[in-house]
Short mmCIF file of C-alpha atoms in Angstrom, two decimals:
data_model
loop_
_atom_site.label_atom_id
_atom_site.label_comp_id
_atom_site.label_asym_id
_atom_site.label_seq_id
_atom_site.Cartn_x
_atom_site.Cartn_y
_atom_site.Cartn_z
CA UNK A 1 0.00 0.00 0.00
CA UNK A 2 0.95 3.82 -0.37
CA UNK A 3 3.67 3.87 2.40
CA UNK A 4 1.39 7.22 3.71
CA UNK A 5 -1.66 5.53 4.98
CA UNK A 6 0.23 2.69 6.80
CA UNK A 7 -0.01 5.21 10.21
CA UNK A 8 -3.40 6.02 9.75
CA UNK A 9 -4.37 2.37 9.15
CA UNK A 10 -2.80 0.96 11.39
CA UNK A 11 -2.19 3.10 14.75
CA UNK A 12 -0.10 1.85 17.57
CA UNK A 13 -2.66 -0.21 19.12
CA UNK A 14 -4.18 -1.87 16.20
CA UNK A 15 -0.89 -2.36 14.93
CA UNK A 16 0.56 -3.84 18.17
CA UNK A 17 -2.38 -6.02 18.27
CA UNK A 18 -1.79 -7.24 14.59
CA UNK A 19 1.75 -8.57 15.51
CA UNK A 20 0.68 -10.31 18.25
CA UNK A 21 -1.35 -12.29 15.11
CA UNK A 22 1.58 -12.56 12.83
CA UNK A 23 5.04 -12.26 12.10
CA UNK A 24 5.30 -8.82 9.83
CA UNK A 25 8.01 -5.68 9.15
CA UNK A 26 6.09 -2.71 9.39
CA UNK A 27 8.80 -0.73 8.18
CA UNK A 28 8.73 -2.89 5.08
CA UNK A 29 5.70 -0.93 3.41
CA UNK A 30 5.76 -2.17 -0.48
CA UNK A 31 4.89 0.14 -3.59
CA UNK A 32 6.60 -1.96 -5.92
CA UNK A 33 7.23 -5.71 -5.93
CA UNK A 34 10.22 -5.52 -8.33
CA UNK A 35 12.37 -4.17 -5.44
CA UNK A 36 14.87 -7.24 -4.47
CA UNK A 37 14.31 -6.70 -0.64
CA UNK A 38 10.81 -7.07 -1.38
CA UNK A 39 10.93 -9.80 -3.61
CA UNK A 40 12.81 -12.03 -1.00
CA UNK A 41 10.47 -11.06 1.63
CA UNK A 42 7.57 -12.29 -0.94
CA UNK A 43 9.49 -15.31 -1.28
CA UNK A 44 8.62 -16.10 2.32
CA UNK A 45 5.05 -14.57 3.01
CA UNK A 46 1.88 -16.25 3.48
CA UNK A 47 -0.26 -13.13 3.79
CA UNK A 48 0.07 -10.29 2.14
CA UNK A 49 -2.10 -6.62 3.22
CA UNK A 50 -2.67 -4.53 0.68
CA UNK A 51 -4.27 -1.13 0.80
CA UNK A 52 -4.91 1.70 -1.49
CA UNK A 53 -1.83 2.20 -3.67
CA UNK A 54 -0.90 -1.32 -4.35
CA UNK A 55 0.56 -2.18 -7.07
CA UNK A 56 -1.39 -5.45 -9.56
CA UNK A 57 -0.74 -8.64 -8.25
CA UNK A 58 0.38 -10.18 -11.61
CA UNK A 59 1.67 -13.67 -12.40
CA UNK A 60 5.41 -12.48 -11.43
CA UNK A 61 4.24 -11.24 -8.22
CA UNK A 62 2.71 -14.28 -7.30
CA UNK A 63 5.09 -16.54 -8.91
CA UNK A 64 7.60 -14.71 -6.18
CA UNK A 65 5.32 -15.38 -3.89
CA UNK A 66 4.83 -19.18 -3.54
CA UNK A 67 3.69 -19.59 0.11
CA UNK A 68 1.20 -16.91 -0.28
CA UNK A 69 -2.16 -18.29 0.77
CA UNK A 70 -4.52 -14.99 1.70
CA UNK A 71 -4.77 -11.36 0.64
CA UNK A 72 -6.39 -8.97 3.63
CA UNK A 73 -7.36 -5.51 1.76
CA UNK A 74 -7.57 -3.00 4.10
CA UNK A 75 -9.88 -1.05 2.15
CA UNK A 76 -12.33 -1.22 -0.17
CA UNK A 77 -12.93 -2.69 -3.59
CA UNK A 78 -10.02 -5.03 -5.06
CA UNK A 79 -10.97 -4.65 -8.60
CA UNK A 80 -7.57 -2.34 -8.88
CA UNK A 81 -4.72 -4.93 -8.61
CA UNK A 82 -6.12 -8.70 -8.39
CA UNK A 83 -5.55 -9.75 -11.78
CA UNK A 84 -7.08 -13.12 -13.02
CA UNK A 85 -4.06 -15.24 -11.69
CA UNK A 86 -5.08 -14.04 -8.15
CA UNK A 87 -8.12 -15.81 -8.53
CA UNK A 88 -6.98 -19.23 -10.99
CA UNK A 89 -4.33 -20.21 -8.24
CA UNK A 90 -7.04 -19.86 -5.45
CA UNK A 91 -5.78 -17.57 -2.94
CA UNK A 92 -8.37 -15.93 -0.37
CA UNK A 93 -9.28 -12.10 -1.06
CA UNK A 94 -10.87 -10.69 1.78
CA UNK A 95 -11.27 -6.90 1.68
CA UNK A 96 -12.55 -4.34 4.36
CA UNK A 97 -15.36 -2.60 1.80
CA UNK A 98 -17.92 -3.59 4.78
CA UNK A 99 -16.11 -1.46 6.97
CA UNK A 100 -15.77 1.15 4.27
CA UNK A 101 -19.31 1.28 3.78
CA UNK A 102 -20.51 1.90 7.50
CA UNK A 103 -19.09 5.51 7.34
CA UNK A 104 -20.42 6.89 3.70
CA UNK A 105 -23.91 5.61 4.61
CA UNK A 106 -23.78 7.50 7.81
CA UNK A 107 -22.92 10.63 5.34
CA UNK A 108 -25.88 9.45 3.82
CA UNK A 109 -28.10 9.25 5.86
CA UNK A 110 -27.28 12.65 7.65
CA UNK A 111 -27.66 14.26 4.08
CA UNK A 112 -31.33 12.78 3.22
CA UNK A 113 -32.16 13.81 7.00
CA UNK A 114 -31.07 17.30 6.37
CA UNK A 115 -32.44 17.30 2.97
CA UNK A 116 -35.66 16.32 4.03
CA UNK A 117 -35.58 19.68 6.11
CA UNK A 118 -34.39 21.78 2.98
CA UNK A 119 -31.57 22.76 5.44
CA UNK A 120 -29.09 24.06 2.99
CA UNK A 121 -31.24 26.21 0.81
CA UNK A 122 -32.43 27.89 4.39
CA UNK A 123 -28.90 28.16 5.34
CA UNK A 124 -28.23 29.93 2.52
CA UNK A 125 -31.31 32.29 2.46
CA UNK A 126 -30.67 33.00 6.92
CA UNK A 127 -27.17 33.81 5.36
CA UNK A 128 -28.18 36.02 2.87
CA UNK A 129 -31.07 37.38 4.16
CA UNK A 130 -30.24 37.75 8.22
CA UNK A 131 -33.75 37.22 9.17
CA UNK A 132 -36.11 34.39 9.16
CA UNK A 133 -40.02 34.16 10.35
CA UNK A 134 -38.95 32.11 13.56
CA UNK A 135 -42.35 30.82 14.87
CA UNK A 136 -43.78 30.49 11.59
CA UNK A 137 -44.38 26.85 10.03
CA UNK A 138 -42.57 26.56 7.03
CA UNK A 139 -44.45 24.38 4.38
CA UNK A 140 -43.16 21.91 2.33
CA UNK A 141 -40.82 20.35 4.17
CA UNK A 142 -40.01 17.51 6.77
CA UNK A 143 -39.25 13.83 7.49
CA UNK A 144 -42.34 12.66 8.01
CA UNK A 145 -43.41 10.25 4.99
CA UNK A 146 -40.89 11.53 3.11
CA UNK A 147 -40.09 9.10 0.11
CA UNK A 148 -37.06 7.66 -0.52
CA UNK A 149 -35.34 5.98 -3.28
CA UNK A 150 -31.98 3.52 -2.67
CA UNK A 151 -30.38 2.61 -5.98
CA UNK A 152 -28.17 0.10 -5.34
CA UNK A 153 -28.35 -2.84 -3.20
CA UNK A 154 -24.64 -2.44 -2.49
CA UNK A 155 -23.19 -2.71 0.65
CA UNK A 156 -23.49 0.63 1.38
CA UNK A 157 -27.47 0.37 0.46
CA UNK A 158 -27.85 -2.48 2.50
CA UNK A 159 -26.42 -0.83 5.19
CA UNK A 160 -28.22 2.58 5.06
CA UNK A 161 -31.17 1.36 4.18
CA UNK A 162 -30.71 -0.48 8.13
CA UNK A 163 -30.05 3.01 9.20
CA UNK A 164 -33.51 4.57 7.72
CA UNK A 165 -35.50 2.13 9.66
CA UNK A 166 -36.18 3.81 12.56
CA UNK A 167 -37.04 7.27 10.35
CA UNK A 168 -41.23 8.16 9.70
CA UNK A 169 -39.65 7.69 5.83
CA UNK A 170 -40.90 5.70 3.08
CA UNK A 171 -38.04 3.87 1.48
CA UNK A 172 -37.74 1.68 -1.72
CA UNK A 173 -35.13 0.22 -4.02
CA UNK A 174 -34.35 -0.56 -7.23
CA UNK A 175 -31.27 -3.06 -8.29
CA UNK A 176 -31.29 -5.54 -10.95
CA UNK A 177 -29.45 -8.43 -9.05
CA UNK A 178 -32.20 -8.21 -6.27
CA UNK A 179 -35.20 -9.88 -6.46
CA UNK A 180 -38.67 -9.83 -4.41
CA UNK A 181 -37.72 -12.16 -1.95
CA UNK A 182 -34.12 -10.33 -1.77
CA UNK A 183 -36.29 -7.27 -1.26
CA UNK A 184 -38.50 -8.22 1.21
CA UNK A 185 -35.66 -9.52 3.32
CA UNK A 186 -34.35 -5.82 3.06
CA UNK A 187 -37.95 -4.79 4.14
CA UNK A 188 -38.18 -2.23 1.26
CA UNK A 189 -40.19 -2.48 -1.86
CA UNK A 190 -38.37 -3.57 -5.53
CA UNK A 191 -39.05 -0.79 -7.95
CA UNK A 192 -37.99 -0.45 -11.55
CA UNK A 193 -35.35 2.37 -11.76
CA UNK A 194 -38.13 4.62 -13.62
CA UNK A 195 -40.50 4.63 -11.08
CA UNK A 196 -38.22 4.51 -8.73
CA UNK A 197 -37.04 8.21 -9.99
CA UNK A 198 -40.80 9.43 -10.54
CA UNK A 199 -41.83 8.43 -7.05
CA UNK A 200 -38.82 9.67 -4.74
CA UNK A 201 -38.16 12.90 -2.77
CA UNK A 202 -34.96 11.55 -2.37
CA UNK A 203 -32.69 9.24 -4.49
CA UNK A 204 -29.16 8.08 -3.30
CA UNK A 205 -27.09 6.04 -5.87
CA UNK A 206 -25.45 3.39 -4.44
CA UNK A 207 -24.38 1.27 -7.12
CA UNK A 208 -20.98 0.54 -9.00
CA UNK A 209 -18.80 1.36 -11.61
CA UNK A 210 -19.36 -0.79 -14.44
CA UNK A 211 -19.25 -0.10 -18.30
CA UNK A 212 -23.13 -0.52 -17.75
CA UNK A 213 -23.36 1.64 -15.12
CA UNK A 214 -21.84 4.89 -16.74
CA UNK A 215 -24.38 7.77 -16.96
CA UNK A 216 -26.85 5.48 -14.95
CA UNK A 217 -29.13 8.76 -14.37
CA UNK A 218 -28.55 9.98 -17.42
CA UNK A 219 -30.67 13.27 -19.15
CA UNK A 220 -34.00 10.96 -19.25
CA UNK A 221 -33.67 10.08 -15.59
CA UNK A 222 -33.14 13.22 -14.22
CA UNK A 223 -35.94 14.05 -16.05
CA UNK A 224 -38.24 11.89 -14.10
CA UNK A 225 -37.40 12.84 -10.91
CA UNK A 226 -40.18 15.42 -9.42
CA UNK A 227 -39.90 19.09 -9.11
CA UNK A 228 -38.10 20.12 -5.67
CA UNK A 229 -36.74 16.48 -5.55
CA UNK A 230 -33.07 16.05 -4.35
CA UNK A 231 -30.21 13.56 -5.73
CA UNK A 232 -27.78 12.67 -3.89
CA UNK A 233 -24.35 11.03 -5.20
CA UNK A 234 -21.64 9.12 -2.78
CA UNK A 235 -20.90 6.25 -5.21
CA UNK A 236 -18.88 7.10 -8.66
CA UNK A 237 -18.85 10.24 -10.38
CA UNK A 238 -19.34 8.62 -13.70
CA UNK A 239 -22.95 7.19 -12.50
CA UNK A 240 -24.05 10.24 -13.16
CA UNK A 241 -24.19 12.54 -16.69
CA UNK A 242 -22.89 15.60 -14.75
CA UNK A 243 -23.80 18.12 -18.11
CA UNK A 244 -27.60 16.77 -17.99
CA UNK A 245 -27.47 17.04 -14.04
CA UNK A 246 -26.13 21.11 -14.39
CA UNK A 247 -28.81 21.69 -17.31
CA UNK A 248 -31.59 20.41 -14.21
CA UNK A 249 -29.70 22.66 -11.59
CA UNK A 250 -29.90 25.53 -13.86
CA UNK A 251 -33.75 25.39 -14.19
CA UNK A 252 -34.10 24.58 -10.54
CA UNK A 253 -36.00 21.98 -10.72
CA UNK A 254 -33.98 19.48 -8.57
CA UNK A 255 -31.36 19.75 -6.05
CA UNK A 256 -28.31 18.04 -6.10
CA UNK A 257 -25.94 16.69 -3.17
CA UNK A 258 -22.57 15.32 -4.55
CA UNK A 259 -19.65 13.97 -2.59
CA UNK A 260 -18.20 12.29 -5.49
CA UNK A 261 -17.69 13.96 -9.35
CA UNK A 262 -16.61 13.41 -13.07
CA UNK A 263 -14.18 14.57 -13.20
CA UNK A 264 -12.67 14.11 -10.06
CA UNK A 265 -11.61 16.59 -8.57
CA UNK A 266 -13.61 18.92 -10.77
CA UNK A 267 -12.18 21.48 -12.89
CA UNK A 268 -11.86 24.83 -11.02
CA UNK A 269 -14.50 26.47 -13.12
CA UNK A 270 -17.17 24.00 -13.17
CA UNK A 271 -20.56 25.28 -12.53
CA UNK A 272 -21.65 23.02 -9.57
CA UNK A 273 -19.37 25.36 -7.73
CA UNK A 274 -21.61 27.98 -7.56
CA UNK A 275 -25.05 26.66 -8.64
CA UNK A 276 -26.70 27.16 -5.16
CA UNK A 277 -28.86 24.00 -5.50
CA UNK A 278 -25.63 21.90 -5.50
CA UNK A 279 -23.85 20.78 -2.50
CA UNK A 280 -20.29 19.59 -3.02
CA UNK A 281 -18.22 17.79 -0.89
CA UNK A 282 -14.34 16.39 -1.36
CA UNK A 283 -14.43 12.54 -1.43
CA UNK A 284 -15.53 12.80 2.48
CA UNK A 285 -18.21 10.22 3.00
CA UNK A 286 -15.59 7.00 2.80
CA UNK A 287 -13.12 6.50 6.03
CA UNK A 288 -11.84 9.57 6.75
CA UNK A 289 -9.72 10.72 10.28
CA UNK A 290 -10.51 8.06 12.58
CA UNK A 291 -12.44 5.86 10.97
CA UNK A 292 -9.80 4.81 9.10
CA UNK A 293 -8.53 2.48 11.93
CA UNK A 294 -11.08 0.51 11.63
CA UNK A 295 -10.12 -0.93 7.78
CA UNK A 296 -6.75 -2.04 9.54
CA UNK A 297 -8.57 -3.52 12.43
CA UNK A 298 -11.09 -5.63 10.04
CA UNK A 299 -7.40 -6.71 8.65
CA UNK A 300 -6.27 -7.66 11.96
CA UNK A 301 -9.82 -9.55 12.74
CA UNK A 302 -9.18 -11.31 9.25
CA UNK A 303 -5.92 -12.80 10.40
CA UNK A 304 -6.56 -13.41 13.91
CA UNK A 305 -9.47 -16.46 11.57
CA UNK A 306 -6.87 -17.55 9.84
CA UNK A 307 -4.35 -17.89 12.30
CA UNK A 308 -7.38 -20.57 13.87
CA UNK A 309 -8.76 -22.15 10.84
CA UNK A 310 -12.22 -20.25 10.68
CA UNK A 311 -14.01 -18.88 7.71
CA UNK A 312 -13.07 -15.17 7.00
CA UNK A 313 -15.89 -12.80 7.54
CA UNK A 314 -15.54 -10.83 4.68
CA UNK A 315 -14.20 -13.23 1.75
CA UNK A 316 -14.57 -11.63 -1.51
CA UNK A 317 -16.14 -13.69 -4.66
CA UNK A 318 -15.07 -13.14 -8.28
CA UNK A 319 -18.70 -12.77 -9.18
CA UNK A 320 -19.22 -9.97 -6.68
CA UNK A 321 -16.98 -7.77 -8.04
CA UNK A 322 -18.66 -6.19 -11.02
CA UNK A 323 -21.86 -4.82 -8.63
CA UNK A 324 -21.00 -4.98 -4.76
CA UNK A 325 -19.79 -1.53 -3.69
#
């Protein structure tokens, strides 16, 4: 992994607690396997924890690396460097994209609640304005029965649709790999992705990158969304045709909350900068500060199975990796 994030990742105590589980340099941090120092190391290692930054685990890698038996991915997707050979000579993937997920549907779930309350377009106006009707009702918004729309059954939608259950809100999904009975176990209506957009106050993408997925809400599905209606982004940037989604901004029709872009970062004079019906944040919704830790301590928890022969809790499948985010 990038040689940076080993401190956050790993702290003193989750670190000390890891070597107690194995035998490991941490001042052997690798960001490229052809180094010789590495490459005898590799000869040697049964487990290998990657990270953001590592490099593709390619048949010379591995071929280095006969002993290897697991790889414990302290973040989250692994799409970026397990090549095919990773999974033909049958090594164990587990990655910490559960983890990951816990702290972007928290974002999420903080921005539909202050959505719901039209809190930034208020802020704005009390900014603007200094002076409000305080005592007055204000119409036409709330949390109460508000609808909401989870595209995605990811991870991440999985999870926050657990943490909208105790909300007065009417939630409902749409995902092609779920079925009714999937559905039902979520406790959320299936709907197509069309009426899914027609019906919602709120929609929150949650699904992944694919070639499929690119411009997911495209110009026609923004388009269906209702007047006043908010979208919020914390999945890929490329889900979502940013031009169609300015051209909605523009005419004020929707709202948008992004905290990831296409570009990424966006160029310094794009217009969701200053459209004031678009709320950008940096990449924050993933592990950030503290909650970083926890990736390296799903790691540790990973090894700690192996070390005593139990299944890993979170084992990655092949199949899994073109639509769980």
């Amino acid at each position: 992994m990038s040689a940076e994030n080993v401190p956050q990742v790993f702290p003193p105590e989750v670190l000390a607690r890891l070597r107690e589980a194995v035998e490991i340099d941490p001042t052997l941090v690798v960001e490229d396997f052809a180094d010789p120092r590495v490459r005898e190391t590799l000869s040697r290692a049964e487990i290998l924890i990657t990270g953001w930054g590592c490099p593709p685990l390619d048949v010379s890698v591995l071929d280095a690396a006969p002993k290897l038996q697991a790889v414990l991915h302290a973040a989250g997707s692994v799409k970026s460097f397990t090549t095919p050979a990773v999974w033909e000579r049958g090594l164990v993937v587990s990655s910490a994209a559960g983890a990951n997920a816990l702290p972007v549907a928290e974002y999420t779930l903080a921005m539909i609640l202050l959505a719901g309350k039209d809190l930034f377009a208020h802020r704005d106006r009390l900014r603007t304005e200094r002076a409000f009707p305080y005592g007055d009702i204000v119409p036409g918004i709330g949390n109460f029965g508000r609808r909401i729309g989870i595209v995605g059954a990811s991870r991440i939608g999985r999870r926050l649709i657990e943490l909208l259950r105790p909300f007065d809100l009417l939630v409902s999904l749409a995902d092609p790999y779920v079925d009714e009975a999937g559905a039902a176990q979520l406790g959320v209506p299936l709907l197509p992705l069309d009426e899914l957009l027609r019906t919602s106050d709120i929609v929150s993408i949650h699904a992944p990158e694919t070639p499929e997925t690119r411009h997911l809400i495209g110009r026609r599905e923004l388009a269906l969304m209702p007047a006043g209606s908010v979208l919020i982004n914390t999945a890929r940037g490329a889900l979502l045709d940013h031009d169609a989604l300015v051209d909605e901004l523009r005419a004020e029709r929707i709202s948008a909350i992004l905290d990831v872009t296409d570009p990424e970062p966006l160029p310094v004079d794009s217009p969701l900068f200053d459209l004031p019906n678009a709320f950008i944040t940096p990449h924050l919704a993933g592990s950030q500060g503290n909650e970083v830790a926890r990736l390296g301590l799903t790691v540790v928890e990973e090894a700690e199975r192996l070390l005593v022969g139990r299944e890993l809790a979170h084992r990655v499948d092949r199949s899994e990796l073109g639509r769980v985010a």
